[in-house]
Short mmCIF file of C-alpha atoms in Angstrom, two decimals:
data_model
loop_
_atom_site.label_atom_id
_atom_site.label_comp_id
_atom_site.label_asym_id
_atom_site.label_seq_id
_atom_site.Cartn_x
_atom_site.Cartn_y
_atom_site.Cartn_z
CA UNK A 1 -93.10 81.22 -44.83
CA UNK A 2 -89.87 82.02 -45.80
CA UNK A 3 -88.40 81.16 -49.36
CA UNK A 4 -85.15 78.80 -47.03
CA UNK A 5 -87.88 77.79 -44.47
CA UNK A 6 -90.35 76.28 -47.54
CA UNK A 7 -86.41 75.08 -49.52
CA UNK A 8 -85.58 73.04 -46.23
CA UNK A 9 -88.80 71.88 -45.37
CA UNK A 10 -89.00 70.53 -49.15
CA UNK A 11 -85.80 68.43 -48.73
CA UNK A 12 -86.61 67.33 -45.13
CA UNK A 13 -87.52 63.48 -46.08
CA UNK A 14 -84.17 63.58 -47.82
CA UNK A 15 -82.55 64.66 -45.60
CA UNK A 16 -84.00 62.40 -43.08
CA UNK A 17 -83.10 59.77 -45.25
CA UNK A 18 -79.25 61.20 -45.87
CA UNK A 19 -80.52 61.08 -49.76
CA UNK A 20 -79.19 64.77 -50.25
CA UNK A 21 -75.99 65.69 -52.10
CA UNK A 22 -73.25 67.12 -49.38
CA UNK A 23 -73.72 71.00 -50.61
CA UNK A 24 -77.68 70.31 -49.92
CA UNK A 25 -77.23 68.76 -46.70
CA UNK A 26 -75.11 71.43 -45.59
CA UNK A 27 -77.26 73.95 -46.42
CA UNK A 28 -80.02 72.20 -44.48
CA UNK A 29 -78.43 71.40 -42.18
CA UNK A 30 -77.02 75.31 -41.57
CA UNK A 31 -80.84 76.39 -41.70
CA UNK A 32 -82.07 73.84 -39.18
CA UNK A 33 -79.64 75.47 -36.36
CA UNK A 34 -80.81 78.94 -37.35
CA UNK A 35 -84.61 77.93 -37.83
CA UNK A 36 -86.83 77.27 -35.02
CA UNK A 37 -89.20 76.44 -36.23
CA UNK A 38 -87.91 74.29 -39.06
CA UNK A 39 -86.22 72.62 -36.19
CA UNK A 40 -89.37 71.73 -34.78
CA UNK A 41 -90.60 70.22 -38.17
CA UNK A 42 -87.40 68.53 -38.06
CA UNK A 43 -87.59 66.89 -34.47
CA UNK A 44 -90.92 65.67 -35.01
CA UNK A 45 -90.62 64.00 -37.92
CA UNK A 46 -87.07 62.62 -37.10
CA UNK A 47 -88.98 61.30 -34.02
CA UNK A 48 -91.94 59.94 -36.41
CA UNK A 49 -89.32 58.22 -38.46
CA UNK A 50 -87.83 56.72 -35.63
CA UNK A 51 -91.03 55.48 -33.99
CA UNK A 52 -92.35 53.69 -37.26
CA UNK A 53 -88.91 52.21 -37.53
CA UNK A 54 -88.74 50.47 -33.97
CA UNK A 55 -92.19 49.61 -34.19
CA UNK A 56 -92.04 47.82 -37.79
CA UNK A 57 -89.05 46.21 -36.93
CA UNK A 58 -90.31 44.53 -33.47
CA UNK A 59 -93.37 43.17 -34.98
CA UNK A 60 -93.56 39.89 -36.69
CA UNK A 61 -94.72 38.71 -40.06
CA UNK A 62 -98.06 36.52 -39.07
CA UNK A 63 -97.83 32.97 -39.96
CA UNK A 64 -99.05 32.19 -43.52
CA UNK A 65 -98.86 35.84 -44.60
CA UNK A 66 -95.80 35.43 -47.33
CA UNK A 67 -97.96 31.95 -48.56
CA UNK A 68 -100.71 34.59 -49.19
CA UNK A 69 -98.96 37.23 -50.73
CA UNK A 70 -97.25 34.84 -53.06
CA UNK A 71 -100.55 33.18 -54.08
CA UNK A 72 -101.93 36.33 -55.37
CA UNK A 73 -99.39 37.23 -57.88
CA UNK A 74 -98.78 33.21 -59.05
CA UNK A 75 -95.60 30.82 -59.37
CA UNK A 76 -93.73 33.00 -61.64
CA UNK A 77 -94.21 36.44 -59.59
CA UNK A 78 -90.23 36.47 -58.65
CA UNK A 79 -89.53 35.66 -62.60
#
């Protein structure tokens, strides 16, 4: 692997996330049109990101779940 490939693939959550200072994102960014295969690394876990995102957000808290949460930590768990 090359030393940019394993650099990009390093900052790919970040990046993901748009957690990276501009002159980082630009760099990954330049290597991801030039890369391939980093590309591919890139598209599946934008695509993984995006999955566990629709599919967290459609799904709804079971009733009595927060009451259950909150009774393991006690009354003074948001002090």
């Amino acid at each position: 692997m090359a030393a940019d490939c394993k650099g990009t693939l390093e900052e790919l959550e970040r990046f993901l996330d748009q957690e990276l200072p501009e002159g980082k994102f630009a760099e990954v960014m330049g290597h991801l049109r030039t890369c391939p295969d980093c590309q591919g690394v890139f598209d599946f876990h934008g695509e993984l990101k995006r999955v566990v995102r629709t599919k967290a957000s459609s799904e709804e808290m079971p009733a009595g779940l927060m009451a259950k949460i909150e009774g393991c930590f006690g009354d003074d768990w948001l002090a």
